[in-house]
Coordinates of N, CA, C and O in Angstrom, one line a residue:
M26 N -7.2 107.2 140.5 CA -6.9 108.3 139.8 C -5.3 107.4 139.2 O -4.6 107.0 139.8
A27 N -5.2 107.5 137.8 CA -4.2 107.1 137.1 C -3.1 108.0 137.2 O -3.3 109.1 137.3
K28 N -2.0 107.1 137.4 CA -0.7 108.2 137.4 C 0.7 107.6 136.8 O 0.6 106.4 136.8
L29 N 1.5 108.2 136.2 CA 2.8 107.9 135.8 C 4.0 107.9 136.9 O 3.9 108.9 137.5
V30 N 4.5 106.7 137.1 CA 5.3 106.3 138.1 C 6.8 106.4 137.1 O 6.9 105.4 136.3
V31 N 7.7 107.3 137.4 CA 9.1 107.2 136.6 C 9.9 106.2 137.2 O 9.9 105.9 138.6
L32 N 10.6 105.1 136.5 CA 11.2 104.0 136.9 C 12.7 104.4 137.1 O 13.4 103.8 137.4
T33 N 13.1 105.3 135.9 CA 14.5 105.3 135.7 C 15.2 105.8 137.0 O 15.0 106.5 137.7
Q34 N 16.1 105.0 136.9 CA 16.9 105.3 138.5 C 17.2 106.8 139.0 O 17.2 107.1 140.2
S35 N 17.9 107.3 138.3 CA 18.1 108.9 138.6 C 16.8 109.6 139.0 O 17.1 110.8 139.7
M36 N 15.7 109.4 138.4 CA 14.6 110.5 139.1 C 13.6 109.3 139.6 O 12.3 109.6 139.3
A37 N 14.0 108.2 140.0 CA 12.8 107.1 140.7 C 12.1 107.8 141.7 O 12.6 108.6 142.5
G38 N 10.9 107.3 141.8 CA 10.0 107.9 142.9 C 9.0 109.1 142.1 O 8.1 109.2 142.9
R39 N 9.5 109.9 141.1 CA 8.5 111.0 140.6 C 7.2 110.2 140.2 O 7.5 109.3 139.3
S40 N 6.6 111.0 140.2 CA 5.3 110.5 139.4 C 4.1 111.8 139.1 O 4.8 113.0 139.5
Y41 N 3.2 111.3 138.5 CA 2.3 112.6 137.9 C 1.1 112.0 137.6 O 0.7 110.8 137.2
D42 N 0.1 112.7 138.6 CA -1.4 112.0 138.4 C -2.1 112.9 137.1 O -1.8 113.7 136.5
L43 N -2.8 111.6 136.3 CA -3.1 112.3 135.1 C -4.8 112.5 135.6 O -6.0 111.6 135.4
A44 N -4.7 113.8 135.8 CA -6.3 114.4 136.4 C -7.2 115.2 135.1 O -8.3 115.3 135.4
T45 N -6.2 115.6 134.4 CA -6.8 116.3 133.4 C -6.7 115.8 132.2 O -6.2 114.7 131.9
E46 N -8.0 116.0 131.0 CA -8.3 115.2 129.7 C -6.6 115.4 128.6 O -6.6 114.3 128.0
R47 N -6.1 116.4 128.8 CA -4.7 116.4 127.9 C -3.5 117.0 128.8 O -3.5 117.9 129.6
T48 N -2.7 116.2 129.0 CA -1.4 116.4 129.5 C 0.0 116.2 128.6 O 0.3 115.4 127.9
T49 N 0.3 117.4 128.7 CA 1.9 117.1 127.9 C 3.3 117.1 128.5 O 3.0 117.3 129.8
V50 N 4.2 116.0 127.8 CA 5.2 116.0 128.6 C 6.5 116.3 127.9 O 6.3 116.0 126.6
G51 N 7.6 117.1 128.6 CA 8.7 116.9 127.6 C 9.8 117.7 128.7 O 9.5 118.0 129.8
R52 N 10.8 118.3 128.1 CA 11.9 118.8 128.8 C 11.7 120.2 129.1 O 12.3 120.7 130.3
V53 N 11.0 121.0 128.5 CA 10.9 122.4 128.8 C 9.8 122.4 129.9 O 9.1 121.8 129.9
E54 N 9.7 123.8 130.9 CA 9.0 123.9 131.9 C 7.6 124.4 131.4 O 6.8 124.3 132.2
D55 N 7.1 124.5 130.2 CA 5.9 125.0 130.0 C 5.0 123.5 129.6 O 4.0 124.0 129.6
N56 N 5.5 122.5 130.0 CA 4.7 121.4 129.8 C 4.1 121.0 131.1 O 4.8 121.6 132.3
A57 N 2.9 120.1 131.0 CA 2.2 119.9 132.5 C 3.2 119.0 133.3 O 3.3 118.9 134.5
F58 N 3.8 117.9 132.9 CA 4.9 117.2 133.3 C 6.0 117.3 132.9 O 6.3 116.9 131.4
Q59 N 7.2 117.9 133.4 CA 8.3 118.4 132.7 C 9.4 117.3 133.2 O 9.2 116.6 134.6
I60 N 9.8 116.6 132.3 CA 11.2 115.9 132.7 C 12.1 116.1 132.3 O 12.6 116.4 130.8
E61 N 13.4 116.7 132.9 CA 14.5 117.5 132.5 C 15.6 116.3 132.3 O 16.5 116.1 133.2
E62 N 15.7 115.7 131.1 CA 16.5 114.8 130.6 C 16.9 115.1 129.2 O 16.0 115.2 128.5
P63 N 18.3 115.2 128.7 CA 18.3 115.3 127.5 C 17.9 114.5 126.4 O 17.8 115.1 125.1
S64 N 17.6 113.2 126.6 CA 17.2 112.5 125.7 C 15.5 112.6 125.8 O 15.1 112.2 124.5
V65 N 14.8 113.4 126.4 CA 13.4 113.8 126.1 C 13.3 115.1 125.6 O 14.0 116.0 125.8
S66 N 12.4 115.0 124.3 CA 12.4 116.1 123.5 C 11.7 117.3 124.4 O 11.2 117.1 125.6
S67 N 11.7 118.6 123.7 CA 11.1 119.8 124.7 C 9.6 119.7 124.5 O 8.9 120.1 125.8
R68 N 9.0 119.1 123.5 CA 7.6 118.7 123.7 C 7.3 117.4 123.1 O 7.4 117.2 122.0
H69 N 7.6 116.3 124.2 CA 8.1 115.0 123.4 C 6.7 114.0 123.2 O 6.6 113.6 122.1
C70 N 5.8 114.3 124.0 CA 4.4 113.8 123.9 C 3.4 114.5 124.5 O 3.6 115.1 125.5
E71 N 2.1 113.8 124.3 CA 0.8 114.4 125.0 C 0.1 113.2 125.3 O 0.2 112.2 124.9
I72 N -0.6 113.1 126.4 CA -1.4 111.9 127.2 C -2.8 112.7 127.0 O -3.0 113.7 127.7
L73 N -3.6 111.7 126.4 CA -5.0 112.1 126.2 C -5.9 111.0 127.0 O -5.8 109.6 127.1
L74 N -7.0 111.4 127.9 CA -7.8 110.8 128.4 C -9.2 110.6 127.7 O -9.8 111.7 127.6
R75 N -9.2 109.5 127.0 CA -10.3 109.3 126.0 C -11.1 108.1 126.7 O -11.1 106.9 126.5
G76 N -12.3 108.5 127.5 CA -13.1 107.5 127.9 C -12.3 106.9 129.4 O -11.7 107.3 129.8
G77 N -12.3 105.6 129.1 CA -11.4 104.5 130.0 C -10.1 104.4 129.4 O -9.2 103.9 130.1
D78 N -9.9 104.9 128.3 CA -8.3 104.7 127.7 C -7.5 106.0 127.9 O -8.0 107.1 128.1
I79 N -6.3 105.5 128.1 CA -5.2 106.6 128.1 C -4.1 106.5 127.0 O -3.6 105.3 127.0
V80 N -4.5 107.5 126.3 CA -3.8 107.5 124.9 C -2.4 108.4 124.9 O -2.5 109.5 125.2
I81 N -1.4 107.8 124.3 CA -0.2 108.2 124.2 C 0.1 108.8 122.8 O 0.0 108.0 121.9
K82 N 0.2 110.1 122.7 CA 0.8 110.6 121.4 C 2.0 111.5 121.0 O 2.2 112.2 121.8
D83 N 2.8 110.9 120.4 CA 4.3 111.4 120.0 C 4.2 112.6 119.3 O 3.1 112.9 118.4
L84 N 5.0 113.5 119.8 CA 4.5 114.8 119.1 C 6.1 115.0 118.2 O 6.7 116.0 118.5
N85 N 6.1 114.0 117.6 CA 7.6 114.4 116.6 C 8.7 114.4 117.3 O 9.8 114.9 116.9
S86 N 9.1 113.5 118.4 CA 9.9 113.6 119.3 C 11.3 113.1 118.4 O 10.9 112.4 117.5
T87 N 12.4 113.4 119.0 CA 13.9 113.0 118.5 C 14.0 111.6 118.3 O 14.4 111.0 117.8
N88 N 13.7 111.0 119.9 CA 14.3 109.7 120.2 C 13.4 108.8 120.4 O 12.9 107.7 120.8
G89 N 11.8 109.4 120.2 CA 10.8 108.5 119.9 C 10.1 108.2 121.3 O 10.6 108.5 122.3
T90 N 8.4 107.8 121.2 CA 8.0 107.3 122.2 C 7.5 105.7 122.3 O 7.1 105.6 120.9
F91 N 7.7 105.0 123.2 CA 7.6 103.4 123.2 C 6.8 103.0 124.3 O 6.8 103.5 125.4
I92 N 5.8 102.3 123.8 CA 4.9 101.4 124.9 C 5.3 100.0 124.8 O 5.4 99.2 123.9
N93 N 5.9 99.4 126.0 CA 6.6 98.3 126.1 C 7.3 98.0 125.1 O 7.4 96.8 124.4
G94 N 8.3 98.7 124.6 CA 9.2 98.5 123.9 C 9.0 98.4 122.4 O 10.0 98.8 121.3
E95 N 7.8 99.2 122.2 CA 7.2 99.1 120.6 C 7.0 100.5 120.6 O 6.3 101.4 121.0
K96 N 7.9 101.0 119.5 CA 7.7 102.5 118.8 C 6.4 102.9 118.3 O 5.7 102.0 117.5
V97 N 5.7 103.7 118.7 CA 4.3 104.0 118.8 C 4.2 105.9 118.3 O 5.0 106.6 118.7
S98 N 3.3 106.1 117.3 CA 3.0 107.5 117.2 C 2.0 107.7 118.0 O 1.6 108.9 118.4
E99 N 1.1 106.9 118.0 CA -0.3 106.9 119.0 C -0.7 105.8 119.4 O -0.6 104.6 118.6
G100 N -0.7 105.6 120.7 CA -1.0 104.2 121.3 C -1.6 104.2 122.6 O -1.4 105.3 123.2
V101 N -2.3 103.3 122.9 CA -3.2 103.3 124.3 C -2.4 102.5 125.4 O -1.6 101.6 125.0
L102 N -1.8 103.2 126.5 CA -1.5 102.6 127.6 C -2.0 102.0 128.7 O -3.1 102.8 129.1
K103 N -2.0 100.7 129.1 CA -2.5 100.1 129.8 C -1.8 100.1 131.3 O -0.9 100.2 131.4
P104 N -2.6 99.9 132.3 CA -2.0 99.9 133.6 C -1.2 98.6 133.9 O -1.1 97.6 133.3
G105 N 0.5 99.1 134.0 CA 1.6 97.9 134.4 C 2.4 98.0 133.2 O 3.4 97.7 133.3
Q106 N 1.8 98.7 132.1 CA 2.8 98.7 130.9 C 3.8 99.7 131.1 O 3.5 100.8 132.0
T107 N 4.7 99.8 130.3 CA 6.0 100.7 130.3 C 5.9 101.9 129.3 O 5.7 101.3 128.1
L108 N 6.0 103.1 129.7 CA 6.1 104.2 128.8 C 7.4 104.5 128.7 O 8.0 104.8 129.7
R109 N 8.3 104.7 127.3 CA 9.7 105.0 127.2 C 9.6 106.2 126.5 O 9.4 106.2 125.4
L110 N 10.4 107.4 127.2 CA 10.7 108.8 126.3 C 12.0 109.0 126.3 O 12.6 109.1 127.4
G111 N 12.6 108.9 125.4 CA 14.0 108.8 125.1 C 14.6 107.8 125.8 O 14.5 106.5 125.6
N112 N 15.3 108.2 127.2 CA 15.9 107.0 127.8 C 15.2 107.0 129.2 O 15.5 106.2 130.0
V113 N 13.9 107.7 129.2 CA 13.4 107.6 130.7 C 12.3 106.8 130.5 O 11.4 106.7 129.7
E114 N 12.1 105.9 131.5 CA 11.0 104.8 131.3 C 10.0 105.2 132.7 O 10.4 105.4 133.8
L115 N 8.9 104.9 132.1 CA 7.6 105.3 133.2 C 6.8 104.2 133.2 O 6.8 103.3 132.2
K116 N 5.9 104.2 134.4 CA 5.1 102.8 134.4 C 3.7 103.4 134.6 O 3.7 104.5 135.6
L117 N 2.3 103.0 134.0 CA 1.2 103.3 134.4 C 0.8 102.7 135.5 O 0.6 101.6 135.6
D118 N 0.5 103.5 136.6 CA -0.3 103.0 137.9 C -1.7 103.3 138.0 O -1.7 104.5 138.1
A119 N -2.7 102.6 138.0 CA -3.9 102.8 138.1 C -4.8 101.9 138.8 O -4.9 100.7 138.8
P120 N -4.8 102.5 140.3 CA -5.3 101.7 141.3 C -6.8 101.1 140.9 O -7.6 101.8 140.3
G121 N -7.0 100.1 141.0 CA -8.2 99.2 140.8 C -8.4 98.8 139.6 O -9.2 97.9 139.2
A122 N -7.3 99.1 138.8 CA -7.4 98.7 137.2 C -6.6 97.2 137.4 O -5.8 97.2 137.8
P123 N -7.0 96.2 136.3 CA -6.3 95.0 136.2 C -5.0 95.4 135.4 O -5.4 96.3 134.8
A124 N -3.9 94.7 136.2 CA -2.8 95.1 135.2 C -2.6 94.2 133.9 O -3.0 93.4 133.9
A125 N -2.1 95.2 133.0 CA -1.7 94.4 131.5 C -0.7 93.6 131.6 O 0.5 94.0 132.7
P126 N -0.4 92.6 131.4 CA 0.9 91.7 131.1 C 2.1 92.6 130.7 O 1.8 93.4 129.6
A127 N 2.9 92.4 131.1 CA 4.2 93.3 130.4 C 4.7 93.1 129.2 O 5.2 94.0 128.3
S128 N 4.0 91.7 128.4 CA 4.6 92.1 127.1 C 3.3 92.1 126.4 O 3.2 92.1 125.0
A129 N 2.2 92.6 126.9 CA 1.2 93.0 125.8 C 1.3 93.9 125.0 O 1.8 94.8 125.4
P130 N 0.9 93.7 123.6 CA 1.4 94.7 122.7 C 0.5 96.1 123.2 O -0.6 95.8 123.1
A131 N 0.9 97.2 122.5 CA 0.3 98.2 122.5 C -0.8 98.7 121.2 O -0.2 98.2 120.2
Y132 N -1.6 99.4 121.5 CA -2.3 99.8 120.3 C -1.7 100.7 119.5 O -0.9 101.6 119.9
S133 N -1.3 100.7 118.3 CA -0.4 101.8 117.4 C -1.6 102.1 116.0 O -2.1 101.1 115.5
A134 N -1.5 103.3 115.9 CA -2.3 103.9 114.7 C -1.9 103.1 113.2 O -2.6 102.9 112.6
S135 N -0.6 102.8 113.3 CA 0.0 102.3 112.2 C 0.1 100.8 112.1 O 0.4 100.3 111.4
A136 N -0.1 100.1 113.3 CA 0.1 98.7 113.3 C -1.4 98.2 112.8 O -2.4 98.7 112.6
P137 N -0.9 96.8 112.3 CA -2.1 95.9 111.6 C -3.2 95.9 112.9 O -2.9 95.6 114.0
A138 N -4.5 95.3 112.4 CA -5.5 95.1 113.2 C -5.3 93.9 114.4 O -5.7 93.6 115.3
T139 N -4.6 93.0 113.8 CA -4.3 91.6 114.5 C -2.8 91.7 115.1 O -1.9 92.5 114.4
P140 N -2.9 91.4 116.4 CA -1.5 91.5 116.8 C -0.3 90.6 116.1 O -0.9 89.7 115.7
P141 N 1.2 91.0 116.4 CA 1.9 90.1 115.5 C 2.1 89.0 116.1 O 1.7 88.5 117.5
A142 N 2.6 87.7 115.6 CA 2.7 86.4 115.9 C 3.9 86.6 117.0 O 3.8 85.7 117.9
S143 N 5.2 87.1 116.7 CA 6.3 87.1 117.5 C 6.2 88.4 118.5 O 5.4 89.4 118.4
A144 N 7.2 88.3 119.7 CA 7.3 89.2 120.5 C 7.8 90.6 119.7 O 8.5 90.3 119.0
P145 N 7.1 91.7 120.0 CA 7.5 93.2 119.7 C 8.9 93.4 119.8 O 9.6 92.8 120.9
K146 N 9.6 94.0 118.8 CA 11.0 94.3 118.9 C 11.5 95.1 119.5 O 10.8 96.4 119.6
K147 N 12.3 94.9 120.8 CA 12.9 96.2 121.5 C 13.7 97.0 120.7 O 14.6 96.5 120.2
E148 N 13.6 98.5 120.9 CA 14.3 99.4 120.5 C 15.6 99.5 121.2 O 15.2 99.4 122.6
P149 N 16.8 99.5 120.9 CA 18.1 99.8 121.9 C 17.6 101.1 122.3 O 17.6 101.9 121.7
V150 N 18.3 101.0 123.6 CA 18.2 102.6 124.3 C 19.4 103.3 123.8 O 20.9 102.7 123.7
K151 N 19.2 104.7 123.5 CA 20.3 105.3 122.9 C 21.1 106.1 124.1 O 20.5 106.1 125.0
A152 N 22.1 106.8 123.9 CA 23.1 107.4 124.5 C 22.4 108.8 124.9 O 21.3 109.3 124.1
P153 N 22.4 109.2 126.2 CA 21.8 110.5 126.6 C 21.6 111.7 125.7 O 20.7 112.0 125.7
S154 N 22.7 111.7 124.9 CA 22.5 113.0 124.1 C 22.0 112.5 122.6 O 21.7 113.3 121.8
G155 N 21.2 111.3 122.5 CA 20.3 110.9 121.6 C 21.0 110.7 120.1 O 20.6 110.5 119.1
G156 N 22.5 109.9 120.5 CA 23.3 109.5 119.4 C 22.8 108.0 119.2 O 21.9 107.6 119.3
L157 N 23.7 107.8 117.9 CA 23.9 106.3 117.2 C 24.1 105.1 118.3 O 24.9 105.4 119.2
T158 N 23.5 104.5 118.4 CA 24.0 102.9 119.0 C 25.3 102.4 118.3 O 25.2 102.8 117.0
P159 N 26.3 101.5 118.9 CA 27.1 100.8 118.3 C 26.5 100.1 117.1 O 27.5 99.8 116.3
E160 N 25.4 99.5 117.1 CA 25.2 98.6 116.3 C 24.9 99.5 114.9 O 25.1 99.3 113.8
Q161 N 24.2 100.6 115.2 CA 24.0 101.7 114.0 C 25.0 101.9 113.6 O 25.2 102.6 112.3
L162 N 26.1 102.4 114.3 CA 27.7 103.1 113.7 C 28.0 101.9 113.0 O 28.8 102.2 111.9
E163 N 28.0 100.4 113.5 CA 28.8 99.5 112.5 C 28.1 99.3 111.1 O 28.5 99.1 110.1
T164 N 26.8 99.6 111.2 CA 25.8 99.1 109.8 C 25.8 100.4 109.1 O 25.4 100.5 107.8
G165 N 26.3 101.6 109.8 CA 26.0 102.7 109.1 C 24.8 103.2 108.9 O 24.2 104.1 108.1
G166 N 23.7 103.0 109.9 CA 22.4 103.3 110.2 C 22.3 104.9 110.3 O 23.1 105.3 110.8
S167 N 21.0 105.1 110.1 CA 20.8 106.5 110.3 C 20.0 106.6 111.4 O 19.4 105.8 112.1
R168 N 19.7 107.8 111.8 CA 18.8 108.3 113.0 C 17.5 108.3 112.7 O 16.5 108.7 113.8
G169 N 16.9 107.9 111.5 CA 15.6 108.0 111.2 C 15.1 109.2 110.9 O 14.1 109.7 111.2
F170 N 16.0 110.3 110.4 CA 15.6 111.5 109.9 C 14.7 111.8 108.8 O 14.7 110.5 107.9
D171 N 13.7 112.2 108.8 CA 12.4 112.4 107.8 C 12.8 113.6 106.8 O 12.8 114.6 107.4
T172 N 13.2 113.2 105.6 CA 14.0 113.9 105.0 C 12.7 114.9 104.1 O 13.2 115.6 103.3
T173 N 11.5 114.7 104.2 CA 10.5 115.2 103.8 C 10.3 116.1 104.2 O 9.3 117.0 103.5
K174 N 10.3 116.5 105.6 CA 9.8 117.4 106.4 C 10.8 119.0 105.8 O 12.0 118.4 105.6
D175 N 10.2 120.1 105.9 CA 11.1 121.2 105.9 C 12.1 121.5 107.0 O 11.4 121.3 108.0
F176 N 12.8 122.1 106.7 CA 14.1 122.3 108.0 C 13.6 123.9 108.3 O 13.5 124.4 107.3
T177 N 13.8 124.4 109.6 CA 13.5 125.2 110.0 C 14.8 125.9 110.6 O 15.3 125.3 111.6
K178 N 14.8 127.3 110.6 CA 16.1 127.9 111.1 C 15.4 128.1 112.8 O 14.6 128.6 113.0
K179 N 16.8 127.7 113.6 CA 16.4 127.8 114.9 C 16.3 129.4 115.4 O 16.9 130.4 114.6
K180 N 15.4 129.7 116.5 CA 15.3 131.1 116.8 C 16.6 131.5 117.2 O 17.1 130.9 118.0
T181 N 17.0 132.9 117.0 CA 18.3 133.4 117.6 C 17.7 133.8 119.2 O 16.8 134.3 119.5
S182 N 19.0 133.4 119.8 CA 18.5 133.5 121.5 C 18.7 135.0 121.9 O 19.4 135.9 121.2
K183 N 18.1 135.1 122.9 CA 18.3 136.8 123.6 C 20.0 137.2 123.6 O 20.2 138.2 123.4
A184 N 20.5 136.2 124.3 CA 22.1 136.6 124.3 C 22.7 137.3 122.9 O 23.6 137.8 123.1
M185 N 22.3 136.5 121.9 CA 23.0 136.8 120.3 C 22.3 138.5 120.1 O 23.4 139.2 119.8
Y186 N 21.5 138.8 120.4 CA 20.7 140.2 120.4 C 21.8 141.4 121.5 O 22.0 142.3 120.8
I187 N 21.9 140.7 122.4 CA 23.1 141.5 123.1 C 24.1 141.4 122.7 O 24.6 142.6 122.9
W188 N 24.7 140.6 122.2 CA 26.2 140.8 121.8 C 26.0 141.9 120.6 O 27.1 142.7 120.5
I189 N 25.3 141.6 119.7 CA 24.9 142.5 118.9 C 24.8 144.1 119.2 O 25.7 144.7 118.7
A190 N 24.2 144.1 120.2 CA 23.9 145.7 120.9 C 25.3 146.0 121.3 O 25.8 147.3 121.1
V191 N 26.2 145.2 121.9 CA 27.5 145.8 122.5 C 28.2 146.1 121.2 O 29.0 146.9 121.3
G192 N 28.3 145.0 120.4 CA 28.8 145.3 119.2 C 28.7 146.7 118.6 O 29.8 147.6 118.3
V193 N 27.6 147.2 118.3 CA 26.9 148.1 117.6 C 27.7 149.3 118.3 O 28.0 150.5 118.1
A194 N 27.6 149.2 119.9 CA 27.6 150.3 120.8 C 29.1 150.8 120.6 O 29.8 151.9 120.8
L195 N 30.2 149.5 120.5 CA 31.5 149.8 120.6 C 31.9 150.4 119.2 O 32.9 151.3 119.5
V196 N 31.7 150.0 118.4 CA 31.9 150.6 117.2 C 31.6 152.4 117.0 O 32.1 152.9 116.6
I197 N 30.3 152.9 117.7 CA 29.8 153.8 117.7 C 30.7 154.8 118.6 O 31.1 155.8 118.4
I198 N 31.3 154.1 119.6 CA 32.0 154.6 120.6 C 33.4 154.9 120.0 O 34.3 156.2 120.1
I199 N 33.9 154.2 119.4 CA 35.2 154.1 118.5 C 35.2 155.3 117.6 O 36.0 156.0 117.2
I200 N 34.0 155.3 116.6 CA 33.7 156.3 115.6 C 33.9 157.9 116.5 O 34.7 158.7 115.9
L201 N 33.4 157.9 117.5 CA 33.3 159.0 118.4 C 34.8 159.6 118.7 O 34.8 160.8 118.6
I202 N 35.3 158.8 119.4 CA 36.7 159.0 119.7 C 37.7 159.3 118.8 O 38.3 160.4 118.6
L203 N 37.4 159.0 117.6 CA 38.5 159.1 116.2 C 37.9 160.5 115.9 O 38.9 161.4 115.6
V204 N 36.7 160.6 115.6 CA 36.0 162.1 115.4 C 36.8 163.1 116.3 O 37.2 164.4 116.1
V205 N 36.7 162.8 117.8 CA 37.1 164.0 118.8 C 38.6 164.0 118.4 O 39.4 165.3 118.4
L206 N 39.4 163.0 118.1 CA 40.9 163.3 118.0 C 41.4 163.6 116.6 O 42.3 164.6 116.7
A207 N 40.8 163.4 115.8 CA 40.6 164.3 114.5 C 40.6 165.9 114.9 O 41.1 166.6 114.2
N208 N 39.5 166.2 115.4 CA 39.2 167.5 115.6 C 40.1 168.2 116.6 O 40.5 169.1 116.3
V209 N 40.6 167.5 117.4 CA 41.7 168.2 118.4 C 43.1 168.3 117.5 O 43.7 169.5 117.8
K210 N 43.7 167.4 116.7 CA 44.7 167.4 116.3 C 44.6 168.5 114.8 O 45.4 169.3 114.7
G211 N 43.4 168.3 114.2 CA 43.5 169.4 113.2 C 42.3 170.4 113.3 O 41.6 171.0 112.5
G212 N 42.4 170.9 114.6 CA 41.5 172.1 115.1 C 41.6 173.0 114.2 O 42.8 173.6 113.8
P213 N 40.7 174.4 114.9 CA 41.1 175.7 114.0 C 42.2 176.3 114.4 O 42.9 176.3 115.5
A214 N 43.0 177.0 113.4 CA 44.3 177.7 113.8 C 44.1 179.0 114.4 O 42.9 179.6 114.0
T215 N 45.1 179.4 115.2 CA 44.5 180.9 116.1 C 45.9 181.6 115.7 O 46.7 181.8 115.3
T216 N 45.5 182.9 115.5 CA 46.2 184.1 114.9 C 46.8 184.7 115.9 O 46.0 184.9 117.0

């Protein structure tokens, strides 16, 4: 059975068996394979078993998905190749399968049918926060934001609702205290 083995030193030795047709990978716990690392998106990619191929599909992650250093939106991962999600590197280990050379280019849906004549360009590893590299700072490069996508408002957290409820309760208590004090001071006159 094929499995992904984490190579990144802080998580070295962790692995995940690819036993189902679809595996989600990301930082949050509702993924089948959770990788708690800031450079990994909450829902980073999915791994699909299609016949004998292991297909990696990026889920619009912030820091990208790379096979052997080549950024892919969708690509086939072969045994021995490295998969990088943000700053986390993994290797596909498939017992009995011939290992792909480390420099073998990955299939990419957007890549031309013929392999490139030169070695694929390796993307620089970004800081854990997903920030810019020193080269990008010098050249004024962007982080690759897609300006054609609509921005969506983040969901308000539960803590925010709790603070709002506490604030409303305090305002009501203050109003009640003021009403009671006003009645005590200006109460009915006794004869």
